[in-house]
CSV table of C-alpha atoms and ligand atoms in Angstrom, one decimal:
chain,number,residue,atom,x,y,z
A,1,MET,CA,-13.4,16.6,-46.7
A,2,THR,CA,-9.6,15.4,-46.2
A,3,THR,CA,-8.2,14.1,-43.0
A,4,THR,CA,-4.9,14.1,-41.5
A,5,PRO,CA,-3.1,10.8,-40.8
A,6,ALA,CA,-2.3,11.5,-37.4
A,7,GLU,CA,-6.4,11.7,-35.9
A,8,PRO,CA,-7.6,8.3,-37.6
A,9,ASP,CA,-5.0,6.4,-35.3
A,10,GLN,CA,-5.5,8.5,-32.6
A,11,ALA,CA,-9.1,7.4,-32.5
A,12,ALA,CA,-8.1,3.8,-33.1
A,13,LEU,CA,-5.9,4.0,-29.8
A,14,GLU,CA,-7.9,5.1,-28.3
A,15,ALA,CA,-10.9,2.5,-28.9
A,16,ARG,CA,-8.4,-0.1,-28.6
A,17,GLN,CA,-8.2,1.3,-25.1
A,18,ALA,CA,-11.4,1.5,-24.6
A,19,GLN,CA,-11.1,-2.1,-25.4
A,20,LEU,CA,-8.5,-3.6,-22.9
A,21,GLN,CA,-10.0,-1.4,-19.8
A,22,ALA,CA,-13.7,-3.1,-20.6
A,23,SER,CA,-12.3,-6.6,-21.2
A,24,PHE,CA,-9.6,-5.7,-17.4
A,25,ASP,CA,-13.0,-4.7,-15.8
A,26,ALA,CA,-14.9,-7.4,-16.9
A,27,THR,CA,-12.2,-10.1,-15.0
A,28,ILE,CA,-12.5,-7.9,-12.8
A,29,ALA,CA,-16.6,-8.3,-12.6
A,30,ARG,CA,-16.1,-11.8,-12.8
A,31,HIS,CA,-14.3,-12.7,-9.5
A,32,ASP,CA,-11.6,-13.5,-12.1
A,33,ARG,CA,-7.6,-13.7,-12.1
A,34,ILE,CA,-5.5,-11.1,-14.3
A,35,GLU,CA,-2.4,-12.8,-15.0
A,36,PRO,CA,1.0,-10.5,-15.5
A,37,ARG,CA,0.4,-10.6,-19.8
A,38,ASP,CA,-2.7,-9.1,-19.3
A,39,TRP,CA,-3.0,-5.8,-20.3
A,40,MET,CA,-3.8,-3.7,-16.3
A,41,PRO,CA,-4.1,0.1,-15.4
A,42,ASP,CA,-1.2,1.8,-14.1
A,43,ALA,CA,-2.5,2.6,-11.0
A,44,TYR,CA,-3.5,-1.0,-10.4
A,45,ARG,CA,-0.1,-2.3,-11.5
A,46,LYS,CA,1.0,0.9,-8.3
A,47,THR,CA,-1.2,-0.5,-6.1
A,48,LEU,CA,-0.3,-3.5,-6.6
A,49,VAL,CA,4.0,-3.1,-6.5
A,50,ARG,CA,2.8,-1.7,-3.2
A,51,GLN,CA,0.9,-3.8,-1.5
A,52,ILE,CA,3.0,-6.4,-2.0
A,53,ALA,CA,6.6,-5.1,-1.8
A,54,GLN,CA,5.1,-3.9,1.9
A,55,HIS,CA,4.1,-7.5,2.5
A,56,ALA,CA,6.8,-8.7,1.6
A,57,HIS,CA,9.2,-6.2,3.4
A,58,SER,CA,6.6,-7.1,6.3
A,59,GLU,CA,8.0,-11.1,6.2
A,60,ILE,CA,11.8,-10.3,5.9
A,61,ILE,CA,12.0,-7.7,8.6
A,62,GLY,CA,9.4,-9.2,10.6
A,63,MET,CA,12.3,-12.3,11.0
A,64,GLN,CA,14.0,-10.3,13.2
A,65,PRO,CA,11.9,-10.0,16.8
A,66,GLU,CA,12.0,-13.8,16.2
A,67,GLY,CA,15.4,-13.9,15.6
A,68,ASN,CA,16.6,-12.7,18.6
A,69,TRP,CA,15.5,-15.4,20.7
A,70,ILE,CA,17.1,-18.3,18.7
A,71,GLY,CA,20.0,-18.4,20.4
A,72,ARG,CA,18.7,-18.7,23.7
A,73,ALA,CA,15.7,-21.0,23.4
A,74,PRO,CA,14.8,-22.6,26.2
A,75,SER,CA,15.4,-26.6,24.6
A,76,LEU,CA,16.7,-27.9,21.5
A,77,ARG,CA,13.0,-28.4,20.8
A,78,ARG,CA,11.8,-25.3,20.9
A,79,LYS,CA,14.8,-23.7,19.0
A,80,ALA,CA,14.2,-26.6,16.3
A,81,ILE,CA,11.0,-25.3,16.1
A,82,LEU,CA,11.5,-21.0,15.9
A,83,LEU,CA,14.3,-22.1,13.3
A,84,ALA,CA,11.8,-23.4,11.2
A,85,LYS,CA,9.3,-20.6,11.7
A,86,VAL,CA,12.1,-18.0,11.2
A,87,GLN,CA,13.0,-20.1,7.9
A,88,ASP,CA,9.7,-19.8,6.5
A,89,GLU,CA,9.3,-16.1,7.1
A,90,ALA,CA,12.6,-15.4,4.8
A,91,GLY,CA,10.5,-18.0,2.1
A,92,HIS,CA,7.2,-16.0,2.7
A,93,GLY,CA,9.2,-12.8,1.5
A,94,LEU,CA,10.9,-14.4,-1.6
A,95,TYR,CA,7.8,-15.5,-2.6
A,96,LEU,CA,6.1,-11.9,-2.2
A,97,TYR,CA,8.9,-10.5,-4.0
A,98,SER,CA,8.6,-13.1,-7.1
A,99,ALA,CA,4.8,-12.2,-7.2
A,100,CYS,CA,6.0,-8.9,-7.4
A,101,GLU,CA,8.6,-8.7,-10.0
A,102,THR,CA,6.0,-10.2,-12.6
A,103,LEU,CA,4.5,-6.6,-12.2
A,104,GLY,CA,8.3,-5.3,-14.1
A,105,VAL,CA,10.0,-4.4,-10.8
A,106,SER,CA,12.7,-6.6,-9.4
A,107,ARG,CA,14.4,-7.3,-5.9
A,108,ALA,CA,16.7,-5.1,-6.1
A,109,GLU,CA,14.5,-2.0,-7.3
A,110,LEU,CA,12.2,-2.9,-4.2
A,111,THR,CA,15.0,-4.0,-1.3
A,112,GLU,CA,16.7,-0.5,-2.6
A,113,LEU,CA,12.9,1.6,-2.2
A,114,LEU,CA,12.7,0.5,1.5
A,115,LEU,CA,16.6,0.8,2.6
A,116,ALA,CA,15.5,4.8,1.5
A,117,GLY,CA,12.9,5.2,3.3
A,118,ARG,CA,10.2,4.8,0.4
A,119,GLN,CA,8.2,1.5,1.1
A,120,LYS,CA,7.2,0.4,4.5
A,121,TYR,CA,7.1,-2.9,6.4
A,122,SER,CA,3.8,-3.8,9.1
A,123,SER,CA,3.8,-2.0,12.5
A,124,ILE,CA,4.3,-5.1,14.4
A,125,PHE,CA,7.7,-5.7,13.7
A,126,ASN,CA,9.1,-1.9,15.4
A,127,TYR,CA,7.9,-3.8,19.5
A,128,PRO,CA,10.6,-5.7,21.1
A,129,THR,CA,10.6,-8.9,22.3
A,130,LEU,CA,11.3,-9.3,25.4
A,131,SER,CA,11.2,-13.2,26.7
A,132,TYR,CA,10.6,-16.3,24.9
A,133,ALA,CA,6.5,-16.0,26.0
A,134,ASP,CA,6.6,-13.5,23.2
A,135,VAL,CA,7.7,-16.2,20.5
A,136,GLY,CA,4.5,-17.7,21.6
A,137,THR,CA,2.5,-14.4,21.8
A,138,ILE,CA,3.3,-13.4,18.2
A,139,GLY,CA,2.9,-16.9,17.0
A,140,TRP,CA,-0.7,-16.5,18.4
A,141,LEU,CA,-1.3,-13.0,18.0
A,142,VAL,CA,0.6,-11.5,15.2
A,143,ASP,CA,0.5,-15.1,12.8
A,144,GLY,CA,-3.9,-15.3,14.4
A,145,ALA,CA,-4.1,-11.4,12.4
A,146,ALA,CA,-2.2,-12.0,9.8
A,147,ILE,CA,-4.0,-15.5,8.7
A,148,CYS,CA,-7.6,-13.4,9.0
A,149,ASN,CA,-6.0,-10.7,6.7
A,150,GLN,CA,-4.1,-13.0,4.9
A,151,VAL,CA,-6.9,-15.8,4.0
A,152,PRO,CA,-9.4,-13.8,1.8
A,153,LEU,CA,-6.0,-12.8,-0.1
A,154,CYS,CA,-5.7,-16.0,-1.6
A,155,ARG,CA,-8.5,-14.4,-3.8
A,156,THR,CA,-7.2,-11.3,-4.9
A,157,SER,CA,-7.5,-10.5,-8.2
A,158,TYR,CA,-3.9,-10.5,-9.5
A,159,GLY,CA,-3.2,-14.5,-9.8
A,160,PRO,CA,0.7,-14.5,-8.6
A,161,TYR,CA,0.5,-13.2,-5.3
A,162,GLY,CA,-3.1,-15.3,-4.5
A,163,ARG,CA,-1.5,-18.1,-5.3
A,164,ALA,CA,2.0,-16.9,-3.3
A,165,MET,CA,-0.9,-16.6,-0.2
A,166,ILE,CA,-2.1,-20.3,-0.3
A,167,ARG,CA,1.0,-21.5,0.7
A,168,ILE,CA,1.8,-18.7,2.9
A,169,CYS,CA,-1.6,-19.1,5.2
A,170,LYS,CA,-0.6,-22.5,5.3
A,171,GLU,CA,2.3,-22.2,6.3
A,172,GLU,CA,1.0,-19.2,9.3
A,173,SER,CA,-1.4,-21.6,9.7
A,174,PHE,CA,1.2,-24.0,11.7
A,175,HIS,CA,2.9,-20.9,13.3
A,176,GLN,CA,-0.2,-19.7,14.8
A,177,ARG,CA,-0.5,-23.0,16.5
A,178,GLN,CA,2.3,-23.3,17.4
A,179,GLY,CA,2.9,-20.0,19.8
A,180,PHE,CA,-0.7,-21.4,21.2
A,181,GLU,CA,1.2,-24.5,21.7
A,182,LEU,CA,3.8,-23.1,24.0
A,183,LEU,CA,1.2,-20.6,25.8
A,184,MET,CA,-0.4,-23.1,26.5
A,185,THR,CA,2.0,-24.7,27.8
A,186,MET,CA,4.1,-22.3,29.8
A,187,MET,CA,0.2,-22.0,31.3
A,188,ARG,CA,0.5,-25.3,32.5
A,189,GLY,CA,3.4,-24.6,34.3
A,190,THR,CA,4.8,-22.1,36.9
A,191,GLY,CA,3.2,-19.5,38.1
A,192,ALA,CA,6.4,-16.7,37.1
A,193,GLN,CA,5.8,-18.6,33.4
A,194,ARG,CA,2.4,-17.5,33.3
A,195,ALA,CA,2.6,-14.1,34.7
A,196,MET,CA,5.7,-14.1,31.4
A,197,VAL,CA,2.5,-15.3,28.8
A,198,GLN,CA,0.3,-12.3,30.2
A,199,GLU,CA,3.0,-10.0,30.2
A,200,SER,CA,3.6,-10.8,27.2
A,201,VAL,CA,-0.3,-10.7,26.1
A,202,ASP,CA,-0.8,-7.1,27.8
A,203,ARG,CA,2.3,-5.7,25.5
A,204,PHE,CA,0.7,-7.3,22.2
A,205,TRP,CA,-2.6,-7.2,22.1
A,206,TRP,CA,-3.1,-3.6,20.9
A,207,PRO,CA,-0.8,-3.5,18.1
A,208,SER,CA,-1.6,-6.9,16.8
A,209,LEU,CA,-5.3,-5.1,16.6
A,210,MET,CA,-3.1,-2.3,14.4
A,211,MET,CA,-2.2,-4.6,12.0
A,212,PHE,CA,-5.0,-4.0,9.9
A,213,GLY,CA,-4.4,-0.8,9.2
A,214,PRO,CA,-6.1,2.4,10.1
A,215,PRO,CA,-9.5,2.5,9.9
A,216,ASP,CA,-12.0,2.0,7.3
A,217,ALA,CA,-12.6,5.5,7.6
A,218,GLU,CA,-9.1,7.2,7.3
A,219,SER,CA,-8.0,4.7,4.7
A,220,THR,CA,-7.3,6.3,2.2
A,221,ASN,CA,-6.6,3.2,0.3
A,222,SER,CA,-9.3,0.7,1.1
A,223,GLU,CA,-11.9,1.9,-1.4
A,224,GLN,CA,-10.4,1.5,-4.6
A,225,SER,CA,-8.2,-1.9,-4.0
A,226,MET,CA,-11.4,-3.8,-2.7
A,227,ALA,CA,-13.1,-2.1,-5.8
A,228,TRP,CA,-10.2,-3.8,-7.8
A,229,GLY,CA,-10.2,-7.2,-6.1
A,230,VAL,CA,-6.7,-6.5,-4.9
A,231,LYS,CA,-8.4,-6.2,-1.3
A,232,ARG,CA,-11.6,-8.4,-0.2
A,233,ASN,CA,-12.4,-7.4,2.8
A,234,SER,CA,-12.4,-3.4,5.0
A,235,ASN,CA,-9.2,-3.2,7.8
A,236,ASP,CA,-12.4,-2.6,10.5
A,237,GLU,CA,-14.1,-6.0,8.8
A,238,LEU,CA,-11.1,-8.5,9.9
A,239,ARG,CA,-10.9,-6.5,13.0
A,240,GLN,CA,-13.8,-7.6,14.1
A,241,LYS,CA,-13.3,-10.9,12.3
A,242,PHE,CA,-9.9,-11.3,14.6
A,243,VAL,CA,-11.1,-10.3,18.1
A,244,ASP,CA,-14.2,-12.6,17.6
A,245,MET,CA,-11.8,-15.4,16.6
A,246,THR,CA,-9.0,-14.4,19.6
A,247,VAL,CA,-11.5,-14.4,22.6
A,248,PRO,CA,-12.6,-17.9,23.4
A,249,GLN,CA,-9.1,-18.8,22.6
A,250,ALA,CA,-7.7,-16.5,25.6
A,251,GLU,CA,-10.9,-18.2,27.5
A,252,ALA,CA,-8.9,-21.7,26.6
A,253,LEU,CA,-5.4,-20.5,27.4
A,254,GLY,CA,-6.5,-18.4,31.0
A,255,VAL,CA,-5.3,-15.2,29.8
A,256,THR,CA,-6.7,-11.3,29.8
A,257,LEU,CA,-6.9,-10.0,27.1
A,258,PRO,CA,-5.8,-6.0,28.0
A,259,ASP,CA,-9.5,-3.9,27.1
A,260,PRO,CA,-12.0,-3.6,29.8
A,261,ASP,CA,-14.1,-2.7,26.6
A,262,LEU,CA,-14.0,-6.5,25.5
A,263,ARG,CA,-17.5,-8.1,25.7
A,264,TRP,CA,-19.6,-9.9,24.0
A,265,ASN,CA,-22.8,-8.6,21.7
A,266,GLU,CA,-25.7,-10.0,21.3
A,267,GLU,CA,-27.6,-7.5,18.9
A,268,ARG,CA,-24.5,-7.6,16.8
A,269,GLY,CA,-23.1,-10.7,17.1
A,270,HIS,CA,-19.7,-9.5,17.6
A,271,HIS,CA,-17.2,-8.3,20.6
A,272,ASP,CA,-17.5,-4.5,21.2
A,273,PHE,CA,-13.9,-3.7,22.1
A,274,GLY,CA,-11.5,-0.5,23.1
A,275,GLU,CA,-10.1,1.8,20.4
A,276,PRO,CA,-6.9,1.0,19.5
A,277,ASP,CA,-4.2,4.2,20.1
A,278,TRP,CA,-4.4,5.2,16.1
A,279,GLU,CA,-1.6,8.2,17.5
A,280,GLU,CA,0.8,6.0,18.1
A,281,LEU,CA,0.1,3.5,15.3
A,282,ALA,CA,0.6,6.1,12.9
A,283,ALA,CA,4.2,7.0,14.3
A,284,VAL,CA,5.1,3.7,14.4
A,285,ILE,CA,4.6,3.7,10.4
A,286,ARG,CA,5.4,7.2,10.6
A,287,GLY,CA,9.1,6.0,11.7
A,288,ASN,CA,9.6,6.4,15.5
A,289,GLY,CA,8.1,3.3,16.9
A,290,PRO,CA,10.1,1.6,20.0
A,291,CYS,CA,12.4,-0.3,17.3
A,292,ASN,CA,12.6,1.6,14.0
A,293,ALA,CA,15.8,2.3,14.0
A,294,GLN,CA,17.1,-0.5,15.1
A,295,ARG,CA,15.1,-2.9,12.7
A,296,MET,CA,16.1,-0.5,9.7
A,297,ALA,CA,19.9,-0.7,10.7
A,298,HIS,CA,19.5,-4.1,10.9
A,299,ARG,CA,18.0,-5.1,7.7
A,300,ARG,CA,20.5,-2.2,5.5
A,301,ALA,CA,24.3,-4.0,7.7
A,302,ALA,CA,22.8,-7.6,6.4
A,303,HIS,CA,22.0,-5.6,3.2
A,304,ASP,CA,25.8,-5.0,3.1
A,305,ASP,CA,27.0,-8.2,4.4
A,306,GLY,CA,25.4,-10.0,1.4
A,307,ALA,CA,27.0,-8.4,-1.3
A,308,TRP,CA,29.6,-10.1,-1.9
A,309,VAL,CA,27.2,-13.0,-2.3
A,310,ARG,CA,24.6,-11.5,-4.8
A,311,GLU,CA,28.5,-10.6,-6.5
A,312,ALA,CA,29.2,-14.1,-6.5
A,313,ALA,CA,26.0,-15.3,-7.6
A,314,THR,CA,25.3,-12.8,-10.3
A,315,ALA,CA,29.5,-13.6,-11.9
A,316,PHE,CA,28.0,-17.3,-11.6
A,317,ALA,CA,25.3,-16.4,-13.7
A,318,ALA,CA,27.2,-15.4,-16.5
A,319,ARG,CA,30.1,-17.3,-16.4
A,320,PRO,CA,31.0,-18.9,-20.2
A,321,ALA,CA,29.5,-22.2,-20.6
A,322,PRO,CA,31.6,-25.0,-19.7
A,323,ALA,CA,32.9,-26.7,-23.3
A,324,PRO,CA,31.7,-30.1,-23.9
A,325,THR,CA,33.9,-33.1,-23.1
A,326,SER,CA,33.5,-37.0,-23.9
A,327,ALA,CA,33.0,-37.7,-20.2
A,328,PRO,CA,30.0,-40.2,-20.3
A,329,ALA,CA,27.1,-37.9,-20.2
A,330,GLU,CA,25.6,-36.7,-17.4
A,331,ALA,CA,22.6,-37.5,-15.3
A,332,THR,CA,19.6,-36.0,-16.3
A,333,HIS,CA,17.6,-34.2,-13.5
A,334,GLU,CA,15.1,-36.7,-12.9
A,335,GLU,CA,18.1,-39.1,-12.1
A,336,ALA,CA,20.3,-36.8,-10.6
A,337,THR,CA,17.6,-35.9,-7.9
A,338,ARG,CA,15.9,-39.1,-8.0
B,401,3HC,N1,1.7,-1.4,9.7
B,401,3HC,C1,2.6,0.0,8.6
B,401,3HC,N2,2.0,0.4,7.6
B,401,3HC,C2,0.4,0.6,7.3
B,401,3HC,C3,-0.4,-0.3,8.1
B,401,3HC,C4,0.6,-0.9,9.5
B,401,3HC,N3,-0.1,-1.8,10.1
B,401,3HC,N4,-1.5,-0.3,8.1
B,401,3HC,C5,-1.9,0.9,7.1
B,401,3HC,N5,-0.9,1.1,6.8
B,401,3HC,C6,-0.1,2.1,5.9
B,401,3HC,C7,-0.7,1.4,4.7
B,401,3HC,O1,0.1,1.1,3.7
B,401,3HC,C8,-1.1,3.0,3.6
B,401,3HC,O2,-0.1,3.8,3.0
B,401,3HC,P1,1.1,3.4,1.9
B,401,3HC,O3,-0.5,4.3,1.0
B,401,3HC,O4,2.0,4.7,1.9
B,401,3HC,O5,1.2,2.6,1.6
B,401,3HC,C9,-1.5,4.0,4.9
B,401,3HC,O6,-1.1,3.1,6.0
B,401,3HC,C10,-3.2,4.1,4.9
B,401,3HC,O7,-3.8,2.4,5.2
B,401,3HC,P2,-4.5,1.6,3.8
B,401,3HC,O8,-5.8,1.4,5.6
B,401,3HC,O9,-5.4,2.7,2.9
B,401,3HC,O10,-3.8,0.6,3.4
B,401,3HC,P3,-4.3,-0.8,2.6
B,401,3HC,O11,-5.6,-0.7,1.9
B,401,3HC,O12,-3.1,-0.5,2.1
B,401,3HC,O13,-4.2,-1.8,3.8
B,401,3HC,C11,-3.1,-3.3,4.9
B,401,3HC,C12,-3.2,-2.0,4.9
B,401,3HC,C13,-4.3,-4.3,5.6
B,401,3HC,C14,-1.9,-3.7,5.9
B,401,3HC,C15,-3.3,-3.9,3.7
B,401,3HC,O14,-2.1,-3.1,2.9
B,401,3HC,C16,-2.8,-5.4,3.3
B,401,3HC,O15,-3.4,-6.6,3.8
B,401,3HC,N6,-1.8,-5.5,3.3
B,401,3HC,C17,-1.1,-6.9,2.6
B,401,3HC,C18,-1.1,-8.0,4.3
B,401,3HC,C19,0.7,-7.6,4.8
B,401,3HC,O16,1.0,-6.6,4.6
B,401,3HC,N7,0.5,-7.8,6.3
B,401,3HC,C20,1.8,-7.7,6.7
B,401,3HC,C21,2.2,-8.5,7.9
B,401,3HC,S1,2.9,-9.1,7.3
B,401,3HC,C22,2.9,-10.5,8.8
B,401,3HC,O17,2.1,-10.9,9.4
B,401,3HC,C23,4.1,-12.0,8.7
B,401,3HC,C24,3.1,-12.6,9.2
B,401,3HC,O18,4.4,-14.1,9.1
B,401,3HC,C25,3.0,-12.6,10.7
């Protein structure tokens, strides 16, 4: 019997594909890392791009609510702290865009997708910052929630994402402490300052719980993302961890968390807490939160205003190499940076 030449090729291809898939599955099962040059299923790559890009956009858009207060900080010390913190968020965005670029998609493409409304950013940054206490509350609650969500991501299965998260989490930990310290200072101040802190906590508590995403039963991506080791914990597990971690901190601060159902459950060994308003989360994700339009308009304007910088950088990178001169040899990089 004669075979057509295409058949063995097809069979060999399928065998090779099965081998690659088996090697990928074994790496995931060992809780080892997938690296950029390793073979990976298209759907895994797509999920990573979706999640890492959303995370990167969140860091960059997340500069806006606090940036609102840089020019009105109550002291030079507070201004220096806030400037450094907002700058850190820009850095986090850049690490994450770089991690995403290892998956074959450029930062420029990701920015276009965000601006076209085809990629998301975290719901939390669509709430306004109405008082200086919000700077402290964002540090304490929002960065606190971010840490709960992101520490397990240091062990995510994709190497560049996990390594970026290690540094980000160290910085987020500082952010959370600076927020707590600011609130503690205000709580030791006047009655008006204490009231300002409580009012801020009242506004940010529920949106902070929503940062972890919809309940597990409605989380469309969790099951597959957890099977791939992209996510290490479910949305509800992390939300519970955040509540358990935050309740004693609220007591130390002397603020009340605005949830009448919040109480310790001896049997479960966890706090019970009320149900966030999931319709509100869905509306904010759809673009109908209090500040969605403002945040996107600001991001778009910043992107347009930065066009000349991108053009200049591109022209600089494309310039012809300078002609060799007979001038003394340039300092080595080591000497120049000594
Ligand atoms: N805001 C906006 N969209 C959200 C959301 C939120 N809080 N929670 C969920 N969603 C979206 C999801 O992206 C998904 O939509 P998509 O399929 O179109 O992408 C949909 O709602 C269903 O949610 P899932 O639970 O199925 O989605 P995930 O499995 O991706 O879980 C997540 C959501 C827990 C946010 C996960 O993506 C994650 O852990 N991401 C990495 C961390 C991150 O992005 N954090 C954002 C905050 S960054 C930050 O806090 C900065 C710091 O400086 C404060």
